[in-house]
Structure formats: C-alpha cells, structure tokens
Coordinates of C-alpha atoms and ligand atoms in Angstrom, one line a residue:
M1 CA 58.7 155.5 144.9
K2 CA 60.5 157.8 142.7
P3 CA 58.5 160.3 140.3
R4 CA 58.6 158.6 136.8
I5 CA 59.6 160.6 133.9
F6 CA 58.8 159.4 130.3
I7 CA 61.0 160.5 127.6
T8 CA 59.4 160.2 124.0
R9 CA 62.9 159.7 121.9
K10 CA 66.1 158.3 122.8
L11 CA 68.4 161.1 124.0
T12 CA 71.9 161.3 124.5
E13 CA 72.9 159.6 127.8
E14 CA 74.9 162.9 128.9
A15 CA 71.4 164.7 129.0
V16 CA 69.4 162.1 130.9
A17 CA 72.1 160.7 133.2
P18 CA 71.8 163.4 136.1
L19 CA 68.1 162.4 136.2
H20 CA 68.7 158.7 137.1
E21 CA 69.5 159.2 140.8
K22 CA 66.3 161.0 141.6
F23 CA 63.7 159.8 139.0
D24 CA 62.3 156.6 137.7
V25 CA 63.4 157.5 133.9
R26 CA 61.9 155.4 131.1
M27 CA 63.0 156.4 127.7
W28 CA 61.7 155.4 124.1
D29 CA 64.6 153.4 122.5
E30 CA 64.8 154.8 119.0
E31 CA 66.2 158.1 117.8
S32 CA 64.7 158.5 114.3
V33 CA 61.5 156.5 114.9
A34 CA 58.5 158.3 116.8
V35 CA 57.3 156.5 119.6
P36 CA 54.0 154.7 118.8
R37 CA 50.8 156.2 119.9
A38 CA 49.8 153.1 121.9
V39 CA 53.4 153.2 123.9
L40 CA 52.8 156.9 124.7
L41 CA 49.5 156.5 126.1
K42 CA 50.5 153.7 128.0
E43 CA 53.5 155.2 129.4
V44 CA 52.1 158.6 130.1
A45 CA 49.5 157.1 132.2
E46 CA 52.3 155.9 134.7
A47 CA 54.3 159.1 134.3
D48 CA 54.6 162.2 136.5
A49 CA 56.4 164.2 133.7
L50 CA 56.8 163.9 130.1
W51 CA 59.8 164.8 127.9
S52 CA 58.4 165.5 124.4
V53 CA 59.7 166.5 120.9
L54 CA 58.0 168.6 118.2
A55 CA 57.0 165.6 116.3
D56 CA 54.7 164.2 119.1
S57 CA 51.2 165.2 119.2
I58 CA 50.4 166.0 122.7
N59 CA 46.9 166.5 122.5
R60 CA 43.9 166.2 124.8
E61 CA 44.2 162.2 124.6
V62 CA 47.4 162.4 126.1
F63 CA 46.4 164.5 128.9
E64 CA 43.3 162.6 129.9
A65 CA 45.6 159.5 130.0
G66 CA 48.3 161.3 132.0
T67 CA 46.2 161.3 135.2
K68 CA 49.5 161.7 137.3
L69 CA 51.3 164.3 135.0
K70 CA 52.6 167.5 136.1
I71 CA 54.8 168.9 133.3
V72 CA 55.4 168.5 129.5
A73 CA 58.8 169.4 128.7
N74 CA 59.0 170.2 125.0
M75 CA 62.6 169.9 123.3
A76 CA 61.8 173.0 121.0
V77 CA 60.8 176.6 121.3
G78 CA 57.6 176.0 119.1
Y79 CA 54.8 174.4 120.9
N80 CA 51.9 174.1 118.4
N81 CA 52.3 170.3 118.8
I82 CA 50.6 170.7 122.2
D83 CA 47.1 171.3 123.1
L84 CA 47.7 174.1 125.8
E85 CA 43.9 174.5 126.4
A86 CA 43.7 170.6 127.6
A87 CA 47.2 171.4 129.3
K88 CA 45.4 174.3 131.6
E89 CA 42.3 172.2 131.9
Y90 CA 44.4 169.1 133.4
D91 CA 46.7 171.3 135.2
V92 CA 49.6 170.5 133.5
I93 CA 52.8 172.9 133.2
V94 CA 54.2 173.0 129.8
T95 CA 57.7 174.3 129.3
N96 CA 59.8 174.8 126.0
T97 CA 63.4 175.9 125.1
P98 CA 63.4 179.3 124.3
G99 CA 66.7 181.6 123.5
V100 CA 69.3 178.7 123.6
L101 CA 68.7 178.0 119.7
T102 CA 68.1 181.4 118.6
E103 CA 71.6 181.7 117.2
T104 CA 71.8 178.4 115.8
T105 CA 68.5 178.7 113.9
A106 CA 69.5 182.2 112.5
D107 CA 72.6 180.6 111.1
L108 CA 70.4 177.8 109.6
A109 CA 68.1 180.4 108.2
F110 CA 70.8 182.7 106.6
A111 CA 72.6 179.3 105.5
L112 CA 69.3 178.1 103.7
L113 CA 68.7 181.6 102.3
L114 CA 72.2 181.7 100.8
A115 CA 71.9 178.0 99.5
T116 CA 68.8 178.9 97.7
A117 CA 69.9 182.4 96.2
R118 CA 72.9 180.5 94.9
K119 CA 71.5 177.0 94.1
L120 CA 74.3 175.7 96.4
I121 CA 73.0 172.1 96.7
S122 CA 71.8 171.6 93.1
A123 CA 75.3 173.0 91.9
E124 CA 77.1 170.3 94.1
N125 CA 74.8 167.6 92.8
E126 CA 75.7 168.5 89.5
I127 CA 79.2 167.9 90.2
R128 CA 78.6 164.4 91.9
K129 CA 76.6 163.4 88.8
G130 CA 79.5 164.1 86.6
N131 CA 77.9 167.4 84.9
W132 CA 80.5 169.8 85.3
T133 CA 81.9 170.1 82.1
S134 CA 83.4 173.2 81.7
W135 CA 83.0 176.8 83.6
A136 CA 79.8 178.4 82.0
P137 CA 78.6 181.9 81.8
M138 CA 75.0 181.7 82.6
R139 CA 74.9 177.9 84.1
F140 CA 74.4 177.8 87.9
T141 CA 73.8 181.7 88.3
G142 CA 71.6 182.8 91.3
M143 CA 70.6 185.6 92.8
D144 CA 72.4 188.4 94.7
V145 CA 72.1 188.3 98.4
G146 CA 74.7 191.3 99.3
G147 CA 72.7 194.6 99.4
A148 CA 69.4 192.9 98.7
T149 CA 66.1 193.5 100.6
L150 CA 65.0 191.2 103.2
G151 CA 61.6 190.9 104.8
I152 CA 61.2 189.1 108.1
I153 CA 57.7 187.9 109.2
G154 CA 58.0 187.1 113.1
M155 CA 60.6 189.6 114.3
G156 CA 61.4 187.8 117.5
R157 CA 64.3 186.3 119.2
I158 CA 65.3 184.3 115.9
G159 CA 64.4 187.2 113.5
E160 CA 66.3 189.8 115.3
A161 CA 69.5 187.5 115.2
V162 CA 69.0 187.0 111.3
A163 CA 68.4 190.6 110.9
R164 CA 71.8 191.2 112.7
R165 CA 73.5 188.6 110.1
A166 CA 71.8 190.6 107.3
K167 CA 73.1 193.9 108.3
G168 CA 76.6 192.3 107.6
F169 CA 75.6 191.6 104.1
D170 CA 74.5 195.3 103.7
M171 CA 70.9 194.3 103.3
Q172 CA 68.0 196.5 104.0
V173 CA 65.8 194.6 106.3
L174 CA 61.9 195.0 106.5
Y175 CA 60.1 193.2 109.3
H176 CA 56.2 192.4 109.9
N177 CA 55.2 191.6 113.5
R178 CA 51.9 192.2 114.9
N179 CA 53.3 194.9 117.2
R180 CA 56.2 197.2 116.3
K181 CA 59.8 196.9 117.9
P182 CA 60.9 200.6 118.2
D183 CA 64.0 199.4 120.2
A184 CA 64.9 197.0 117.5
E185 CA 64.1 199.3 114.8
A186 CA 66.7 201.7 116.2
E187 CA 69.3 199.3 117.3
Y188 CA 69.6 197.4 113.9
G189 CA 68.0 199.8 111.3
L190 CA 64.8 197.5 110.9
E191 CA 61.9 199.1 109.0
F192 CA 58.3 198.0 109.7
R193 CA 55.9 197.2 106.9
E194 CA 52.4 195.8 106.8
L195 CA 52.4 192.5 105.4
D196 CA 51.5 192.9 101.8
T197 CA 53.9 196.1 101.4
L198 CA 56.8 193.7 102.9
L199 CA 56.0 190.9 100.4
K200 CA 55.9 193.4 97.7
E201 CA 59.1 194.9 98.4
A202 CA 61.5 192.3 99.8
D203 CA 63.8 190.3 97.6
F204 CA 63.8 187.6 100.2
V205 CA 61.1 186.8 102.5
I206 CA 61.9 184.8 105.5
I207 CA 58.9 183.4 107.8
L208 CA 59.8 183.2 111.4
A209 CA 56.4 183.4 113.2
P210 CA 55.0 180.7 115.6
F211 CA 52.2 178.4 113.9
T212 CA 48.9 179.4 115.6
P213 CA 45.6 179.8 114.1
E214 CA 46.2 183.2 112.8
T215 CA 49.3 182.5 111.1
A216 CA 48.2 179.0 109.6
G217 CA 48.1 179.4 105.8
M218 CA 49.2 182.9 106.2
I219 CA 51.3 182.6 102.9
G220 CA 48.7 181.3 100.1
V221 CA 47.9 182.3 96.5
R222 CA 47.4 185.9 97.2
E223 CA 50.6 186.7 99.2
L224 CA 52.6 184.8 96.7
D225 CA 51.3 186.8 93.9
L226 CA 52.3 190.0 95.7
M227 CA 56.1 188.9 95.9
K228 CA 58.3 189.8 93.0
N229 CA 59.1 187.1 90.2
T230 CA 62.5 187.3 91.2
G231 CA 61.6 186.7 94.7
V232 CA 62.7 184.0 97.2
L233 CA 60.7 182.5 100.2
I234 CA 62.3 180.9 103.1
N235 CA 60.4 179.3 105.7
V236 CA 62.5 178.0 109.0
A237 CA 59.4 178.4 111.0
R238 CA 56.5 175.6 111.0
G239 CA 55.1 174.1 107.8
G240 CA 51.6 175.1 108.0
I241 CA 52.3 178.7 107.8
V242 CA 52.9 178.3 104.0
D243 CA 49.9 176.8 101.8
E244 CA 52.3 174.1 100.2
A245 CA 50.0 173.5 97.0
A246 CA 49.9 177.5 96.1
L247 CA 53.8 177.2 96.7
Y248 CA 54.2 174.6 94.4
D249 CA 52.1 176.7 91.7
A250 CA 54.1 179.8 92.3
L251 CA 57.4 178.1 91.8
K252 CA 56.3 176.1 89.0
N253 CA 55.0 179.3 87.1
G254 CA 57.6 181.5 88.1
T255 CA 55.4 183.6 90.2
I256 CA 58.3 183.5 92.6
W257 CA 61.9 182.5 91.5
A258 CA 62.7 180.2 94.6
A259 CA 61.9 178.6 97.9
G260 CA 64.2 177.0 100.9
L261 CA 62.2 175.0 103.2
D262 CA 63.4 173.5 106.5
V263 CA 59.5 172.9 107.5
F264 CA 56.8 171.1 106.0
E265 CA 53.0 170.7 106.5
K266 CA 53.7 166.8 107.2
E267 CA 57.2 165.6 108.5
P268 CA 59.0 163.9 107.4
V269 CA 58.0 165.1 104.0
P270 CA 56.7 162.4 101.6
L271 CA 59.0 161.5 98.8
D272 CA 56.5 161.8 96.4
H273 CA 55.6 165.4 97.3
P274 CA 55.3 167.6 94.4
L275 CA 57.4 170.3 95.8
L276 CA 60.2 167.8 95.6
T277 CA 60.0 167.5 91.9
L278 CA 61.0 171.4 91.5
P279 CA 64.6 172.4 90.9
N280 CA 64.0 175.6 92.7
V281 CA 63.3 174.3 95.9
T282 CA 65.9 173.8 98.3
V283 CA 65.0 171.6 101.3
L284 CA 66.2 170.4 104.7
P285 CA 64.8 168.1 107.3
H286 CA 63.9 170.3 110.0
I287 CA 67.4 171.1 111.2
G288 CA 67.0 174.6 112.5
S289 CA 68.5 174.4 115.9
A290 CA 70.9 171.1 115.1
S291 CA 74.1 172.0 116.5
I292 CA 75.6 169.6 119.1
K293 CA 76.0 172.5 121.6
T294 CA 72.3 173.8 121.2
R295 CA 70.6 170.4 121.0
L296 CA 72.6 169.7 124.6
A297 CA 71.5 173.0 125.8
M298 CA 67.8 172.2 124.7
M299 CA 68.1 168.8 126.4
N300 CA 69.6 170.4 129.8
L301 CA 66.8 173.2 129.9
N302 CA 64.0 170.4 129.6
A303 CA 65.9 168.3 132.2
Q304 CA 66.2 171.3 134.8
A305 CA 62.5 172.1 134.0
I306 CA 61.4 168.7 134.8
T307 CA 63.6 168.5 138.0
D308 CA 62.1 171.8 139.2
V309 CA 58.6 170.8 138.8
L310 CA 58.9 167.4 140.4
E311 CA 60.9 168.9 143.3
G312 CA 58.3 171.8 143.7
R313 CA 59.9 174.8 142.1
K314 CA 58.8 176.7 139.5
P315 CA 60.5 175.8 136.1
K316 CA 61.9 178.4 133.5
G317 CA 60.5 178.6 130.3
I318 CA 56.9 178.1 131.1
V319 CA 54.7 178.4 128.0
Q320 CA 51.4 179.0 130.0
Ligands
NAP29 P1 59.6 184.6 119.4 O1 60.6 185.2 120.1 O2 58.3 184.3 120.0 O3 59.1 185.2 118.0 C1 57.9 185.1 117.1 C2 57.8 186.5 116.8 O4 56.6 186.2 115.7 C3 57.3 187.6 117.5 O5 58.1 188.5 117.5 C4 56.0 187.8 117.2 O6 55.3 189.1 117.5 C5 55.8 187.0 115.9 N1 54.4 186.9 115.4 C6 53.5 186.1 116.2 N2 52.1 186.1 115.6 C7 52.4 186.8 114.5 C8 51.6 187.3 113.3 N3 50.1 186.6 113.4 N4 51.8 187.7 112.3 C9 53.1 188.4 112.2 N5 54.1 188.1 113.3 C10 54.0 187.2 114.3 O7 60.0 183.0 118.7 P2 61.5 182.5 118.2 O8 62.2 182.0 119.4 O9 61.9 183.7 117.6 O10 60.8 181.5 117.2 C11 60.1 181.8 116.2 C12 59.5 180.3 115.5 O11 60.5 179.7 114.8 C13 58.9 179.3 116.8 O12 57.7 179.6 117.0 C14 59.4 178.0 116.1 O13 58.1 177.6 115.3 C15 60.2 178.3 114.7 N6 61.4 177.7 114.9 C16 61.8 176.6 114.0 C17 62.8 176.1 114.2 C18 63.3 175.1 113.2 O14 64.2 173.9 113.7 N7 63.2 175.1 112.1 C19 64.1 176.6 115.3 C20 63.5 177.2 116.3 C21 62.2 177.8 116.1 P3 54.2 189.8 117.7 O15 53.6 189.2 118.7 O16 54.5 191.2 117.7 O17 53.2 189.6 116.4

C-alpha cells in the first residue's frame, strides 16, 4: 500500500502531480475555505504525511490522532500554528519553507510601507468614489519615505532583504534582535538599537520577528507611546505580536500616525474589527509571500520534504 498524504488545502495540480505516482494523495477540495476540524482529524488518522497551511492549528490533538504521521510540512516560514513540543513527543518531523519567500515578502513589506506612508489605497478609493474634484494642496498628503529612519524588529532573512531595499531609498536603518549581527551591520550599514530606543528614533517601524511566547504582545501601549506621533507601524510578521486594542487607541488618539497590517490576531480579520473603521490603517489579507513563483517554490519545497521523509531521507527545512 502506498503511503498516504493529506493536504489541508486545495493546491495547484502542478505542485501535487509529481506525488501521485508514489503516494496515495488526498486533498481538501477548497482553496479559500479551511478544512473542517472533524475532517482534518479523520484524515490525519490515516496519513503518513500532513501538508498544512498556516491557517491550520496543528496542535496536540492532531498529533494524538495521527498515529502513523511522520512529517508535517507547513506551507509557510512561520510555524507558530504547530505545537512543536507535541511533534517532538510523537516523533514527527516538522518542516517549513524558509528562504524561497524572503525577497517576495520583503517586496510586500516595502510596498505596504509605501502604501501606508503615502495613503495609496485610500487615495485610489477616493477616485473610484468620484471624490477627486480637483488637485488639492494638502489633501492626500502623507509621510516621506526617502531619507527617513526605518527601524526593523527582527533582522532575519526578510529583515535583511527589507534593509537592502531601504538603502535604495537613502534610509537610515536601525534594527533590534536578541543577537547583534555584526556582518549585516558592516555589509548594509545597519545600526543596532535596544527596542525602546529603536521605537523612539524610527519614523517607520517594521515587525519581522517570529511569533513566539517572547514576541506575543511585544508592541503594546507602552511601546506605541514611545513611537513618534508621526510614526508608522508596519506588521508583516504575525498578528499576535501587536496588541490590536492598544494599536486602535494609538491610531485613534494620534499617538502614532498610521499603521500598515498584513497580519492580524484573528484571520481573516472580522469585518466589524475596530481597526477597520480607522482611515489611517492600510490592511492586506496576509499576502506577504503571494507571488506565483514564490507560492510554487514553497509548494515544491513542501512536496520534496514529504517525499524525502516518506522515502527515508532527511528533508530540508526541518524546524526541530
Ligand atoms: P528569520 O530569518 O528566522 O528571522 C527572524 C528574526 O527575528 C531573527 O533574526 C531573530 O533574531 C529575530 N527575533 C526572534 N525573536 C526575537 C525577539 N524576541 N525580539 C527581537 N527579535 C527577535 O525569519 P524570516 O524568514 O525573516 O521570517 C520572519 C517572520 O516573518 C516569520 O517568522 C513569519 O512569521 C513572518 N512572515 C510573514 C509573511 C507574511 O505573509 N506576512 C511571510 C513570510 C514570513 P534573534 O534570534 O537574534 O532574536
């Protein structure tokens, strides 16, 4: 009998086709609807490999049900949706997709920064609503990006790629990590700052750290207070890193000037979320890695990791 793979989202046939010959592939048949929990638990019980996306909670319950499971391949670089402790206990390998999405996500982070600073989306909406009556001296005005100071929290692969883009805009680039990166400092002219100092000095703050117990709620009332009132916060990492209630107050009260968010505590962000009522928030539906080429590269990495594990080889991209 062929080993069984369960894929939790409808993926493009191009990525899945190579698996059919060697494996028994089962796949949830919706692209924009998450697999129901009961279906996931039933399918995982028969699966040797699980191919998940970041919207799936792969918690202890899943590992308990997956008695034959050898690998969870997650279609994301972040893996905060997976209980790594349970994976270890049940001896299941977990893989992610680092590297292949770095430049694409950095493009999106920079695009969101520009869009938020220059109010691109609300300006376009005004045209479509018929509200562009004449050129107006101070209407649609935003913040300059060129020559401004950028603070990056989480100077990893994507952080460095954003820093390189920022250098093309003549920005001063500050960063905060738990460990300093002397090589990147020398190569890209980055300057290390403690978190509070970075928040005080930066015109733009971009979060690019993973979601961990340490980073959960890392940006709250106190941190937003430290930012400039002309400051812009961009979050392309994970929603739970920013306290959304505190962010709402900071944006409403003018503690900071604007925010650009690709990620939310709860996704999809509920339509009645208070942040969506504010004019100074630019929102995107978690599309950091969403280019055709990159999404295919992520799928290929996952498919290769599953093939490797099911054929007894060590896969690339093991997260534990
Ligand atoms: P990475 O190379 O692992 O970089 C993460 C960086 O964060 C590391 O340099 C790490 O440095 C730093 N960090 C970790 N904990 C920290 C803390 N407590 N305080 C400050 N810095 C901390 O990861 P990456 O590939 O750049 O991806 C970063 C994150 O972006 C992912 O984890 C994912 O959640 C998110 N992401 C989002 C999208 C999207 O679609 N919006 C797409 C891709 C990735 P130290 O260990 O020295 O602290």
